[in-house]
Amino acid sequence: EKDNIHIGRFVLDPTKIGMGFGKEALNKFMSLIFEDENIKSVTLTVFDFNQSAKKLYDKLGFEIDEVIKFPKLKYIMRKQR
């Protein structure tokens, strides 16, 4: 999609989870993305078993856009401008 950016991977050192680094980094990254007025949304994919990441994305305003059930349950989440 020309007006969407898809984040393919967002990885944080497991020893740093829960310290706010992921939230801060993703917020800044999305601010940079949305500086381009042609970008209307950001998407990412998260597996159901990674509930801590899903909760972070929920807090940042991402919503489930699509559910993929096979081979493992995962969600494509989208944040609109």
Coordinates of C-alpha atoms in Angstrom, one line a residue:
E1 CA 0.0 0.0 0.0
K2 CA 1.4 3.3 -1.0
D3 CA 0.0 5.2 2.0
N4 CA 0.9 2.6 4.6
I5 CA 4.2 1.6 6.3
H6 CA 4.5 -1.9 7.6
I7 CA 6.9 -2.5 10.4
G8 CA 8.4 -6.0 9.7
R9 CA 10.3 -6.5 12.9
F10 CA 10.4 -4.7 16.2
V11 CA 12.8 -6.5 18.5
L12 CA 13.8 -5.5 22.0
D13 CA 16.5 -7.1 24.2
P14 CA 14.5 -9.4 26.5
T15 CA 16.4 -8.1 29.6
K16 CA 15.0 -4.6 28.8
I17 CA 11.3 -5.5 28.5
G18 CA 9.1 -3.5 30.9
M19 CA 11.5 -0.6 31.2
G20 CA 9.7 1.7 28.7
F21 CA 12.3 1.5 26.0
G22 CA 10.1 -0.2 23.5
K23 CA 7.3 2.3 24.0
E24 CA 9.6 5.2 23.7
A25 CA 11.4 3.9 20.6
L26 CA 8.2 2.9 18.8
N27 CA 6.5 6.3 19.6
K28 CA 9.5 8.2 18.1
F29 CA 9.7 5.9 15.1
M30 CA 6.0 6.4 14.4
S31 CA 6.4 10.2 14.8
L32 CA 9.1 10.1 12.1
I33 CA 6.9 8.0 9.8
F34 CA 3.9 10.3 10.2
E35 CA 6.0 13.4 9.3
D36 CA 5.4 12.2 5.7
E37 CA 1.8 13.5 5.1
N38 CA 1.3 10.8 2.4
I39 CA 1.5 8.1 5.0
K40 CA -2.0 7.4 6.4
S41 CA -1.3 4.3 8.6
V42 CA 1.3 2.0 10.1
T43 CA 0.8 -1.8 10.4
L44 CA 2.6 -4.5 12.2
T45 CA 2.1 -8.2 12.9
V46 CA 2.1 -9.7 16.4
F47 CA 1.7 -13.4 17.4
D48 CA -1.1 -14.2 19.9
F49 CA 1.4 -15.7 22.3
N50 CA 3.3 -12.4 22.6
Q51 CA 0.7 -10.7 24.8
S52 CA 3.2 -8.1 26.2
A53 CA 3.9 -6.8 22.7
K54 CA 0.2 -6.8 21.8
K55 CA -0.6 -4.8 25.0
L56 CA 2.1 -2.3 24.0
Y57 CA 0.6 -1.9 20.6
D58 CA -2.9 -1.5 22.0
K59 CA -1.6 1.3 24.3
L60 CA 0.0 3.0 21.3
G61 CA -3.3 3.1 19.5
F62 CA -3.0 0.1 17.2
E63 CA -6.1 -1.9 16.5
I64 CA -6.6 -5.4 15.1
D65 CA -7.1 -5.1 11.4
E66 CA -6.9 -8.8 10.4
V67 CA -6.7 -12.1 12.3
I68 CA -4.6 -14.9 10.7
K69 CA -5.2 -18.3 12.3
F70 CA -2.8 -20.6 10.4
P71 CA -0.1 -21.8 10.9
K72 CA 0.0 -19.8 14.2
L73 CA -2.6 -17.3 15.5
K74 CA -1.4 -13.8 14.8
Y75 CA -2.8 -10.3 14.3
I76 CA -2.1 -7.6 11.8
M77 CA -2.6 -4.4 13.7
R78 CA -3.0 -0.9 12.2
K79 CA -2.6 2.6 13.6
Q80 CA -4.3 5.3 11.6
R81 CA -3.0 8.9 11.3

